[in-house]
PDB file of N, CA and C in Angstrom:
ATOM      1  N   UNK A 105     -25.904  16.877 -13.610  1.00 38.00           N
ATOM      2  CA  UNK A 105     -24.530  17.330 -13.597  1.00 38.00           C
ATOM      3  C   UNK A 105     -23.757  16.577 -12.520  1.00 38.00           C
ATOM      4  N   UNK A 106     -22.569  16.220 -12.827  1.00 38.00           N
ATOM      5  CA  UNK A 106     -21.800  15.463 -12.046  1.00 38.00           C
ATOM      6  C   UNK A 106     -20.641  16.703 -10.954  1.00 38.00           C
ATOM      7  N   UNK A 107     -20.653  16.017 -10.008  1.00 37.00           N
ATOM      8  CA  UNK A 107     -20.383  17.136  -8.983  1.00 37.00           C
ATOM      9  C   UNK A 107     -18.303  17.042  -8.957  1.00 37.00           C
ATOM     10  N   UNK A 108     -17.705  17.935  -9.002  1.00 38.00           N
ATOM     11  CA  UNK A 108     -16.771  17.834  -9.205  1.00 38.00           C
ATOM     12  C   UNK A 108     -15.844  16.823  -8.191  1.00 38.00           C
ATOM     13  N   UNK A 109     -15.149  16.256  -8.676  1.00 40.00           N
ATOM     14  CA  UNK A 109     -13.812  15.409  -7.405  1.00 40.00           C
ATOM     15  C   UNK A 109     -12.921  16.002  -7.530  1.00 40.00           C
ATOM     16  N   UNK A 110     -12.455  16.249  -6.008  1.00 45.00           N
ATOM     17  CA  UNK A 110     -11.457  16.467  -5.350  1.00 45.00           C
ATOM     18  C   UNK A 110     -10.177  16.110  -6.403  1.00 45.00           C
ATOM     19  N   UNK A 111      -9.167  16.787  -6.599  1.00 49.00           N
ATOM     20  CA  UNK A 111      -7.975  15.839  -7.062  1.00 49.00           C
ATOM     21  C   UNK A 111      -7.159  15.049  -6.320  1.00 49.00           C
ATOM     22  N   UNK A 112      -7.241  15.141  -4.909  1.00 50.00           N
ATOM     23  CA  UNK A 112      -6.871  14.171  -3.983  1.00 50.00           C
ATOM     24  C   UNK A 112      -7.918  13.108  -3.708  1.00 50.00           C
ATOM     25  N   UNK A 113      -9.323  12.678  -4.184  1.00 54.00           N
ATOM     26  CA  UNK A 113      -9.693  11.904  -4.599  1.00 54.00           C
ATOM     27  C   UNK A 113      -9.696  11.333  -6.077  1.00 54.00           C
ATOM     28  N   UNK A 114      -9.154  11.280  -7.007  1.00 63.00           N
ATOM     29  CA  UNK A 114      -9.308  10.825  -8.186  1.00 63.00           C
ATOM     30  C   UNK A 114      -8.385  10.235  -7.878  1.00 63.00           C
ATOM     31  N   UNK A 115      -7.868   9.010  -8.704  1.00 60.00           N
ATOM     32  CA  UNK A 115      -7.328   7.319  -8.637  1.00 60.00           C
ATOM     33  C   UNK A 115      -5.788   8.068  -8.230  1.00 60.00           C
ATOM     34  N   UNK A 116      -5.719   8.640  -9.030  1.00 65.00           N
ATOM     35  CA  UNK A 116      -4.132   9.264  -8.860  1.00 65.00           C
ATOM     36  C   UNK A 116      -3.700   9.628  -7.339  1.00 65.00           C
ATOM     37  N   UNK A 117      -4.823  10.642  -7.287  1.00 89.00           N
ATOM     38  CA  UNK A 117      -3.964  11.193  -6.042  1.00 89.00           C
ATOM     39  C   UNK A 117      -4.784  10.262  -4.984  1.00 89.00           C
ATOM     40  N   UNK A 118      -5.441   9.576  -4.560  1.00 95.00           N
ATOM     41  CA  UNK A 118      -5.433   8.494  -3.610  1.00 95.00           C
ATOM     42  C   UNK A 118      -4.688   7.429  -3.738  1.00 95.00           C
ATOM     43  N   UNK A 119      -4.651   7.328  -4.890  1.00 96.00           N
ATOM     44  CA  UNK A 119      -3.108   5.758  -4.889  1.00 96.00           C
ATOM     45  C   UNK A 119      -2.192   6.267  -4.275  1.00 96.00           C
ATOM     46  N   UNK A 120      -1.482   7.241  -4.925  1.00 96.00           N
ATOM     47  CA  UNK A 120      -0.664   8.154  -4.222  1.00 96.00           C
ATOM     48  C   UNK A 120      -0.426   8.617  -2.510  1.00 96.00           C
ATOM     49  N   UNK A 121      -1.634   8.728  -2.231  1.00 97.00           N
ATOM     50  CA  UNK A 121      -2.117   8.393  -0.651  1.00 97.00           C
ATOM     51  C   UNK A 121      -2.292   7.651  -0.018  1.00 97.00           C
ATOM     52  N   UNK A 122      -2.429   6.178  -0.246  1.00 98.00           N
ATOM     53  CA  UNK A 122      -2.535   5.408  -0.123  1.00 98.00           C
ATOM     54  C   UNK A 122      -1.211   4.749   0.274  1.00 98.00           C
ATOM     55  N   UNK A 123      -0.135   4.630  -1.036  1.00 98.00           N
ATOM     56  CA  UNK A 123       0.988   4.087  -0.740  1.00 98.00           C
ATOM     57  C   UNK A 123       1.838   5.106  -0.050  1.00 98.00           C
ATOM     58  N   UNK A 124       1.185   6.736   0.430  1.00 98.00           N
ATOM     59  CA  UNK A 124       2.621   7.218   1.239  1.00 98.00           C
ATOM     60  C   UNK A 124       1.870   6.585   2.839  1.00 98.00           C
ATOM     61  N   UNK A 125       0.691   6.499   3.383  1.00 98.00           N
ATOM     62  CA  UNK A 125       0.237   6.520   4.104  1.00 98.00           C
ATOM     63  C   UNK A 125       0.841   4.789   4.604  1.00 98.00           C
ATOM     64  N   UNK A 126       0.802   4.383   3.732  1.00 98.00           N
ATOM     65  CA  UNK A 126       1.369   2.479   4.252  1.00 98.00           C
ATOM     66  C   UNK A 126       3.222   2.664   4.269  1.00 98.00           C
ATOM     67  N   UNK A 127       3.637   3.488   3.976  1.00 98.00           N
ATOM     68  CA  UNK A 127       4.890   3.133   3.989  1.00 98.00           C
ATOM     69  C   UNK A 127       5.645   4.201   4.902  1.00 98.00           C
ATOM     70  N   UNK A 128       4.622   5.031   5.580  1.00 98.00           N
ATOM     71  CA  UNK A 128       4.646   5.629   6.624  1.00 98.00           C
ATOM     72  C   UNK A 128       5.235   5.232   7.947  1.00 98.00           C
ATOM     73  N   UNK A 129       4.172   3.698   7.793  1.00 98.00           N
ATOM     74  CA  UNK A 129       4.564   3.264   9.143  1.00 98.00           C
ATOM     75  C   UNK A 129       6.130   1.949   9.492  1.00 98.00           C
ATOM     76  N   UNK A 130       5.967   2.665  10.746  1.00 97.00           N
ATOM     77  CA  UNK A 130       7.626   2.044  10.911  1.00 97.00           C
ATOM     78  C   UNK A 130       7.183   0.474  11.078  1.00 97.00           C
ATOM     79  N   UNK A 131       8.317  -0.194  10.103  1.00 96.00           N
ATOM     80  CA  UNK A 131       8.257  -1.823   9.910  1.00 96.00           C
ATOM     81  C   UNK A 131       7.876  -1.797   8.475  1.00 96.00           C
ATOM     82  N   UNK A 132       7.465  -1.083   7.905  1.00 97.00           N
ATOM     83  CA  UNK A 132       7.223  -1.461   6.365  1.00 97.00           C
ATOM     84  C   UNK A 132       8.223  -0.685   5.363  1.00 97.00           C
ATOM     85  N   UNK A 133       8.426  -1.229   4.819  1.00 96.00           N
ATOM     86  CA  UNK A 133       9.933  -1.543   4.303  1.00 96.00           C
ATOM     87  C   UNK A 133       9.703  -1.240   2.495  1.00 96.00           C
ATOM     88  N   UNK A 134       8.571  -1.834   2.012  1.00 97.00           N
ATOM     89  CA  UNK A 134       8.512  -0.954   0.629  1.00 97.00           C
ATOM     90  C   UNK A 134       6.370  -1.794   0.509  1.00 97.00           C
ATOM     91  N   UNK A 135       6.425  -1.504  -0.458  1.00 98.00           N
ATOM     92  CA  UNK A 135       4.963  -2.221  -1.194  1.00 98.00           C
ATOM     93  C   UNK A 135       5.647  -3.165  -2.506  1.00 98.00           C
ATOM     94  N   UNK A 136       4.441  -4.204  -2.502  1.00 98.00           N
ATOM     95  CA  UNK A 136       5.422  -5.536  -3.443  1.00 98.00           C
ATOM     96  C   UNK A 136       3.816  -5.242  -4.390  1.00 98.00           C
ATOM     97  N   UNK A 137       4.032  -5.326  -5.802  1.00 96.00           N
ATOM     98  CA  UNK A 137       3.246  -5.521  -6.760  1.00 96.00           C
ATOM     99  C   UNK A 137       3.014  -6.631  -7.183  1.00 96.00           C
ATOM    100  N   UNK A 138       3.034  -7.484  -6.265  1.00 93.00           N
ATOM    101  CA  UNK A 138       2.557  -9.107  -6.696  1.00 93.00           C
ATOM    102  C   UNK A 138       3.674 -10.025  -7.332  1.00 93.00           C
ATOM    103  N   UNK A 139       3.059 -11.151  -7.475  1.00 91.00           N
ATOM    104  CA  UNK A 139       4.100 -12.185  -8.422  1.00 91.00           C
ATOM    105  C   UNK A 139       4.664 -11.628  -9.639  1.00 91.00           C
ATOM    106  N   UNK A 140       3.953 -10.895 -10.032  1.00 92.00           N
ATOM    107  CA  UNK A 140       3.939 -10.660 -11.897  1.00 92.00           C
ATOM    108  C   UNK A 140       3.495  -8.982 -12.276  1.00 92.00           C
ATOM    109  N   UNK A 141       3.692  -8.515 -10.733  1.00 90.00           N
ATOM    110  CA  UNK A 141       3.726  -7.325 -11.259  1.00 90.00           C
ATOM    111  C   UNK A 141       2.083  -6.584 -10.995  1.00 90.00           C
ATOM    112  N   UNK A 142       1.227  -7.544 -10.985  1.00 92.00           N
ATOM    113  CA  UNK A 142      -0.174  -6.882 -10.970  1.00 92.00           C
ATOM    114  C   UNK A 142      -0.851  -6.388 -10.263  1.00 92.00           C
ATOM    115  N   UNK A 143      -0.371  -6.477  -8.989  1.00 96.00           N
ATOM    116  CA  UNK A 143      -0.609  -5.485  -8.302  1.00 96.00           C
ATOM    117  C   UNK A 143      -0.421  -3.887  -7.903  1.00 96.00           C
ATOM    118  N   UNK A 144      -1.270  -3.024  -9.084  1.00 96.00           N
ATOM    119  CA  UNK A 144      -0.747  -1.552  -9.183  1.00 96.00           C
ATOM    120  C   UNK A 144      -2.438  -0.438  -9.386  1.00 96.00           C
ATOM    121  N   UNK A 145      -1.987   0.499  -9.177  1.00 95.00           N
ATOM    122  CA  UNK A 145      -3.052   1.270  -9.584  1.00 95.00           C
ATOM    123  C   UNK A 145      -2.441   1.858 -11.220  1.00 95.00           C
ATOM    124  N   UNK A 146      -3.123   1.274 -12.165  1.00 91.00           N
ATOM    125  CA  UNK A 146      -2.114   1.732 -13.713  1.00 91.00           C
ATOM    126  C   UNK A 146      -2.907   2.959 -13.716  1.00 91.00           C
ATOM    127  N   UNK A 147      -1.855   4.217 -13.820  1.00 90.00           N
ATOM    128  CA  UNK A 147      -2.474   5.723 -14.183  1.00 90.00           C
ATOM    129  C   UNK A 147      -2.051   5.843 -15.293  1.00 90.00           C
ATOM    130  N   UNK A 148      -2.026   7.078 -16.298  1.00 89.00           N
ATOM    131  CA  UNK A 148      -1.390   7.714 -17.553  1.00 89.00           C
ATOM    132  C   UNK A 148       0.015   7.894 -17.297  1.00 89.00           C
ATOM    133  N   UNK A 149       0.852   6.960 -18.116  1.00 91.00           N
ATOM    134  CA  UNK A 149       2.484   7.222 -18.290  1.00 91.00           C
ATOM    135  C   UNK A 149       3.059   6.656 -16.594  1.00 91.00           C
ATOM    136  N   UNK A 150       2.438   5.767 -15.711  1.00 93.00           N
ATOM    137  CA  UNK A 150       2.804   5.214 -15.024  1.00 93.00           C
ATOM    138  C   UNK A 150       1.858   4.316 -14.167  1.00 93.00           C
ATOM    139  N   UNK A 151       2.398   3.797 -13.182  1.00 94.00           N
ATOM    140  CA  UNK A 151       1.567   2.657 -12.266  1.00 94.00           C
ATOM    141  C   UNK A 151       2.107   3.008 -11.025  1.00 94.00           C
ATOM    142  N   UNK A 152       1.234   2.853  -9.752  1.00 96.00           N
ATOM    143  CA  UNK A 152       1.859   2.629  -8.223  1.00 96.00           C
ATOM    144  C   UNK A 152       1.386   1.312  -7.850  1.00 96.00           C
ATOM    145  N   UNK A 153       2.945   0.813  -7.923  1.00 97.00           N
ATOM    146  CA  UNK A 153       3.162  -0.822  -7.528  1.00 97.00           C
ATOM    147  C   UNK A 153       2.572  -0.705  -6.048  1.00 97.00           C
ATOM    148  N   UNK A 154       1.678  -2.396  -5.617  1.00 98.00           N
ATOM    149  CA  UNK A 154       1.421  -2.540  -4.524  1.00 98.00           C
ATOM    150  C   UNK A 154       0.416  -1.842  -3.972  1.00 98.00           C
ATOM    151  N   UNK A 155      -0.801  -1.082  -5.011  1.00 98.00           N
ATOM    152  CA  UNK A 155      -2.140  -0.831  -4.424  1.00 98.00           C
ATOM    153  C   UNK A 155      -2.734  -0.217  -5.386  1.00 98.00           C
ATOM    154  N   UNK A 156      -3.969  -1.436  -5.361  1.00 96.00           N
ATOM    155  CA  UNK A 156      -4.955  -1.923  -6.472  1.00 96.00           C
ATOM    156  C   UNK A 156      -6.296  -1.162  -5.801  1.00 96.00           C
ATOM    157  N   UNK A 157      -6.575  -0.238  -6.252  1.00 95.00           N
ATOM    158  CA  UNK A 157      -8.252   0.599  -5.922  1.00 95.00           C
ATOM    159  C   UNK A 157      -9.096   0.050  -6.724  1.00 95.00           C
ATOM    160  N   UNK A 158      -9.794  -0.960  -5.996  1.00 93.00           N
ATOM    161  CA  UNK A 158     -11.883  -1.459  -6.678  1.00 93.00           C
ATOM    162  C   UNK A 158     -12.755  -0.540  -5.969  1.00 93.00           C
ATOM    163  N   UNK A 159     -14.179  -0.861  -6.712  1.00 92.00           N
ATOM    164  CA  UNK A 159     -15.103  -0.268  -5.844  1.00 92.00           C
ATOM    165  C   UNK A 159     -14.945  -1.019  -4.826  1.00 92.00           C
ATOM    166  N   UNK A 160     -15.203   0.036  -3.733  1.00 93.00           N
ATOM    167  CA  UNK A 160     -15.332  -0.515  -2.243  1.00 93.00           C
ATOM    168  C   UNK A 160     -14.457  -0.993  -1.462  1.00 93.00           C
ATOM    169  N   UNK A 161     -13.697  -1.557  -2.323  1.00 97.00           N
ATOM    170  CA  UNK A 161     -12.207  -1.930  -1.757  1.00 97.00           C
ATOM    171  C   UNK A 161     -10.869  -1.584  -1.994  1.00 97.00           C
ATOM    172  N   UNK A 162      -9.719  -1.524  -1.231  1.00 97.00           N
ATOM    173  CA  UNK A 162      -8.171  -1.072  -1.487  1.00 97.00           C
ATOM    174  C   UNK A 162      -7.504  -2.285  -0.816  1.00 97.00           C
ATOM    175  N   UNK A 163      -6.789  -2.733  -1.828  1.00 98.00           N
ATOM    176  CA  UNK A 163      -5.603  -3.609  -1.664  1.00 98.00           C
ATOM    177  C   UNK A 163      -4.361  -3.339  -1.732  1.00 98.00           C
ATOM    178  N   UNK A 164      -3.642  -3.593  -0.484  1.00 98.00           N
ATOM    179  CA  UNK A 164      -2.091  -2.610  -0.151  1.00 98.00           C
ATOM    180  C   UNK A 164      -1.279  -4.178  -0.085  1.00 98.00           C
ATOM    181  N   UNK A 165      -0.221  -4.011  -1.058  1.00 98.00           N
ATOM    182  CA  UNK A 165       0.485  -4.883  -0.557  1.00 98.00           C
ATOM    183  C   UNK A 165       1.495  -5.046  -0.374  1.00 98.00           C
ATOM    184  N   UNK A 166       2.464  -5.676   1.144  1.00 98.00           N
ATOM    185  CA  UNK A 166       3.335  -5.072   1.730  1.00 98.00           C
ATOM    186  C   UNK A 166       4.640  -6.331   1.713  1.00 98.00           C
ATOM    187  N   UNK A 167       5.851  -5.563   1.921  1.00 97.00           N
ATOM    188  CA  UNK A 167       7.294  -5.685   2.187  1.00 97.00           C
ATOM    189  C   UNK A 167       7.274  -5.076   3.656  1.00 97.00           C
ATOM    190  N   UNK A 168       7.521  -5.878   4.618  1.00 97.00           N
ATOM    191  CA  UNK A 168       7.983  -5.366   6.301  1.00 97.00           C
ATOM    192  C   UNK A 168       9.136  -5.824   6.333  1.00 97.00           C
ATOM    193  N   UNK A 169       9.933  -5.259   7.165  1.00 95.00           N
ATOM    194  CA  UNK A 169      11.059  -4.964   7.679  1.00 95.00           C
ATOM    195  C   UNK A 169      11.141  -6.227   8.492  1.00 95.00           C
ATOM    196  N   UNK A 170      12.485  -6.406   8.642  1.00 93.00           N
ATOM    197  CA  UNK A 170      12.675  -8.333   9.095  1.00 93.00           C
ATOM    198  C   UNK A 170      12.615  -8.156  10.389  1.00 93.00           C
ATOM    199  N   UNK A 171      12.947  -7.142  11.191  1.00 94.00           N
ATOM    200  CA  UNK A 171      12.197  -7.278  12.888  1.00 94.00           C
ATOM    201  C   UNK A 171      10.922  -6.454  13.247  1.00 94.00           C
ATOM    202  N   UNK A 172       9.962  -6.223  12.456  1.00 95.00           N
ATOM    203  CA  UNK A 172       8.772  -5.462  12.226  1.00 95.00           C
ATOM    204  C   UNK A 172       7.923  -6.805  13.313  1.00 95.00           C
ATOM    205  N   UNK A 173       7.037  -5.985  14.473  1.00 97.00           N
ATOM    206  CA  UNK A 173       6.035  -7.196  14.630  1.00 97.00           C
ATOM    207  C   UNK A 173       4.930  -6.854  14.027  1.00 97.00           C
ATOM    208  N   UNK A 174       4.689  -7.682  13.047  1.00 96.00           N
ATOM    209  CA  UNK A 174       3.634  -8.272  11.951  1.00 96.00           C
ATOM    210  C   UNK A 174       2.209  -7.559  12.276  1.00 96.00           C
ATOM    211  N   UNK A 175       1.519  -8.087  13.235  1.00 97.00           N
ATOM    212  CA  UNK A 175       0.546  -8.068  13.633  1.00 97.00           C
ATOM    213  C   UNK A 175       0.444  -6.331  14.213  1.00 97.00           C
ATOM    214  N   UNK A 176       1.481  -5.530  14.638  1.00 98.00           N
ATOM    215  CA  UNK A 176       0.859  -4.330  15.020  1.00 98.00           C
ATOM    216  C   UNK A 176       1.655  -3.525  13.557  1.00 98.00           C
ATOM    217  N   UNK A 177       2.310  -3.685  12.648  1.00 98.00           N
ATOM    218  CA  UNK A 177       2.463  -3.466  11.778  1.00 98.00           C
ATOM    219  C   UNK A 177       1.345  -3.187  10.648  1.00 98.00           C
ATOM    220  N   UNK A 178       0.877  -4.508  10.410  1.00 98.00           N
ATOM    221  CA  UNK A 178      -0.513  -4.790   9.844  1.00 98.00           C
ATOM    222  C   UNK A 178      -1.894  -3.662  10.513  1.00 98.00           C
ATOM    223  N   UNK A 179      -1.827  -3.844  11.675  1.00 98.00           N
ATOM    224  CA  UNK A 179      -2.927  -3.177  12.356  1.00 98.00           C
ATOM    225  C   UNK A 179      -2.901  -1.416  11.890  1.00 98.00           C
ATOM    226  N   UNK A 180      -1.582  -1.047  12.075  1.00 98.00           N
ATOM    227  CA  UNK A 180      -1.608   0.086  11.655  1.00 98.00           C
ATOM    228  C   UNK A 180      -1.097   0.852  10.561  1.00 98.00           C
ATOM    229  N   UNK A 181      -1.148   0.198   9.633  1.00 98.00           N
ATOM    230  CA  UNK A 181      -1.455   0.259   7.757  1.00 98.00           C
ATOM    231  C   UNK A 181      -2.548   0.302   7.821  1.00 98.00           C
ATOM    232  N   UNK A 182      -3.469  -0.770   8.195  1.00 98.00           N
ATOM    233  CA  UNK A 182      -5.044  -0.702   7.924  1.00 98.00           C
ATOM    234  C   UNK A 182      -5.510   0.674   8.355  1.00 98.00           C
ATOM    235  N   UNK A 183      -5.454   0.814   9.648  1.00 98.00           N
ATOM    236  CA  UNK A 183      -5.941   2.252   9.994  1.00 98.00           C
ATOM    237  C   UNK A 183      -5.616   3.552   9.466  1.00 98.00           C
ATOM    238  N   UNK A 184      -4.314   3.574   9.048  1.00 98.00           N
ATOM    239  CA  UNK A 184      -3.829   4.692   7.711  1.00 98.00           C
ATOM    240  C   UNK A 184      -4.457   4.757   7.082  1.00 98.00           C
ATOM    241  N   UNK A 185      -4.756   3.535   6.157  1.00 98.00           N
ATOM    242  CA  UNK A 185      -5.225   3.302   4.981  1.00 98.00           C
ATOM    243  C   UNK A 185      -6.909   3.608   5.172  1.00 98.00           C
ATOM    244  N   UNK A 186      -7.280   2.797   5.828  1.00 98.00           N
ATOM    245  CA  UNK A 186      -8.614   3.202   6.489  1.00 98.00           C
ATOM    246  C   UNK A 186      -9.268   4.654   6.148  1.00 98.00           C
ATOM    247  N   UNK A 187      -8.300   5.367   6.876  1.00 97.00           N
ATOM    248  CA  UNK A 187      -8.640   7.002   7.409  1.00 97.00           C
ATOM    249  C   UNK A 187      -8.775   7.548   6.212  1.00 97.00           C
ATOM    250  N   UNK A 188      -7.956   7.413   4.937  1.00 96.00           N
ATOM    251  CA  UNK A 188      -8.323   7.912   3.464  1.00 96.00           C
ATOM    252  C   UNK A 188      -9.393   7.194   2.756  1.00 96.00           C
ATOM    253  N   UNK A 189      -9.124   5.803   2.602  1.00 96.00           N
ATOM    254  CA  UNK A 189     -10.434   5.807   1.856  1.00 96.00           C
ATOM    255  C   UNK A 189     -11.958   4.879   2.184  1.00 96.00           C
ATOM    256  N   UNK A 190     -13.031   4.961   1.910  1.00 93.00           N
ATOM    257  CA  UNK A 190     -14.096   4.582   1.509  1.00 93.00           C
ATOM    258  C   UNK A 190     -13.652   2.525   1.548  1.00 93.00           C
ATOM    259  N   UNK A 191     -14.979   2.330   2.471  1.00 95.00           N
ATOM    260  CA  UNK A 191     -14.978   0.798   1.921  1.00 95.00           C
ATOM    261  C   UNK A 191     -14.006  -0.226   2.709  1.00 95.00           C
ATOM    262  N   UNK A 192     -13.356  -1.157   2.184  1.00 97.00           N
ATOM    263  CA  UNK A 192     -12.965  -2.375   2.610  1.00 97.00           C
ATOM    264  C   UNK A 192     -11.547  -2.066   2.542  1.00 97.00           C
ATOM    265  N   UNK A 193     -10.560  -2.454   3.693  1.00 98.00           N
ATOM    266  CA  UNK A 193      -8.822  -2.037   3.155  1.00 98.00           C
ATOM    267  C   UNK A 193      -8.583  -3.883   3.805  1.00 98.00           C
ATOM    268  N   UNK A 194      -8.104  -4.217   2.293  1.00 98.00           N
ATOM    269  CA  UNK A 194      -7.419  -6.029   2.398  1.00 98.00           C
ATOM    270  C   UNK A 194      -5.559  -5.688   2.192  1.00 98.00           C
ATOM    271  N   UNK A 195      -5.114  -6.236   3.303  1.00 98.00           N
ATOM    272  CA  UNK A 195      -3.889  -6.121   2.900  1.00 98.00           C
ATOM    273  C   UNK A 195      -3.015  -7.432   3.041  1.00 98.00           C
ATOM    274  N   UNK A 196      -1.709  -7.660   2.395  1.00 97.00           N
ATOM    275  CA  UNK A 196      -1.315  -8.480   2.191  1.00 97.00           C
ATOM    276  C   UNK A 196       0.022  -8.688   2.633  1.00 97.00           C
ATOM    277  N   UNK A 197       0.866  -9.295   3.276  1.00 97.00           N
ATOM    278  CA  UNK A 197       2.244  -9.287   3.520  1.00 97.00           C
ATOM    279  C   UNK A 197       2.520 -10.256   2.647  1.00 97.00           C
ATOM    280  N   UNK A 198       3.572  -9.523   1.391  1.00 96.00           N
ATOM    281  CA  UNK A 198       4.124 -10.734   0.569  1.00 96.00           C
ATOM    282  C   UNK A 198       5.406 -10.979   0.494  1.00 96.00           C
ATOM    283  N   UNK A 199       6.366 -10.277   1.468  1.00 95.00           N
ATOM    284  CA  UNK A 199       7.965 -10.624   1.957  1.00 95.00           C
ATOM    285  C   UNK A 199       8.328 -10.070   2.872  1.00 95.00           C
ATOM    286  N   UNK A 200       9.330 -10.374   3.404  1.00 95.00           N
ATOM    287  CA  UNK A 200      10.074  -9.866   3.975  1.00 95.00           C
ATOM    288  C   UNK A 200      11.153  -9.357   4.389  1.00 95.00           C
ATOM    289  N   UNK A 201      11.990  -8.416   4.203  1.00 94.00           N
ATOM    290  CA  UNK A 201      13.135  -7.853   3.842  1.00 94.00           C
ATOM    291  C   UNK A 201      14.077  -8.593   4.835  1.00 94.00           C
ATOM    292  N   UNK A 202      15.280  -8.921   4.439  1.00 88.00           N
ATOM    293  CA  UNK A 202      16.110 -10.036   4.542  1.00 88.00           C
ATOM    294  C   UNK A 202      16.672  -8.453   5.923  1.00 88.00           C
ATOM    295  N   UNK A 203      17.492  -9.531   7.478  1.00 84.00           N
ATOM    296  CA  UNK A 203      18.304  -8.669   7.894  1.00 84.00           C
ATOM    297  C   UNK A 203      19.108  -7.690   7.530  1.00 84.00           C
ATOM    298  N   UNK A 204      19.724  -6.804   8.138  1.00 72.00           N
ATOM    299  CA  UNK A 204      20.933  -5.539   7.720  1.00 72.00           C
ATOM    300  C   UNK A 204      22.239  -7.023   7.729  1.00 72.00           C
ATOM    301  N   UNK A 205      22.635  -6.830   6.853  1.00 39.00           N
ATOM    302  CA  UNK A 205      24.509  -7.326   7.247  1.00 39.00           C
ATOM    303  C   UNK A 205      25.117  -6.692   7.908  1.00 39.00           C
ATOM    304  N   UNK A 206      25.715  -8.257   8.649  1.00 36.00           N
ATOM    305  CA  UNK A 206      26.629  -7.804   9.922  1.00 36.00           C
ATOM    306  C   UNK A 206      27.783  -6.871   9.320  1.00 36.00           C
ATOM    307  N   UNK A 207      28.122  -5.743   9.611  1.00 40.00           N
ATOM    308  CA  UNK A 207      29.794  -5.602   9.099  1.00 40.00           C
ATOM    309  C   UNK A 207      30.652  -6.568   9.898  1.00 40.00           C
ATOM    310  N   UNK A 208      31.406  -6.498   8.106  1.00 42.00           N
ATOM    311  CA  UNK A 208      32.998  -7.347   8.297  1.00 42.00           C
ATOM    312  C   UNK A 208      32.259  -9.161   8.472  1.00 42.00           C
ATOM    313  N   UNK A 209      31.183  -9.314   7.972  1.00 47.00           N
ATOM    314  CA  UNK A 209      30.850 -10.927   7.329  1.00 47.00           C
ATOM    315  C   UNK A 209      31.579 -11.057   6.416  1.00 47.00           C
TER     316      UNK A 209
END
């Protein structure tokens, strides 16, 4: 007999956890689903763009904020991300959100 899962572990509700837990932190600005879109967890009647659950591994991938520093940004997504799930967390910075406009440019 297979032992029941959590519904905050099944794909849903950890994707779900996953992307509130990365966009939590200050400097990240949204999650990017890749060139073409493929980066998602595809559930029933939808997808969460920007984090792909394999065995063993979670791939988050990020939009930071244009004065975000990178490196402690990065550091602490991983550890979010970390703290929920199991295994390997690879993450990716794939833009970066353009400055606020000056008013009256």
């Amino acid at each position: 007999m297979t032992p029941a899962v959590a519904p905050e572990d099944e794909p849903q509700g950890l994707a779900d956890r996953v992307a509130a837990a990365a966009l939590s932190v200050p400097g990240v600005h949204d999650l990017h689903g890749g060139v073409l879109g493929e980066v998602a967890t595809y559930l029933p009647g939808r997808r969460v763009a920007g984090v792909r659950l394999l065995d063993g591994v979670t791939q988050v991938h990020l939009v930071l904020e244009w004065d975000a520093p990178m490196s402690a940004t990065i550091d602490e997504v991983r550890s979010r991300v970390a703290a929920i799930v199991p295994g390997v967390v690879h993450l990716a910075v794939e833009d970066v959100a353009g400055p606020a406009a000056v008013a009256g440019d």
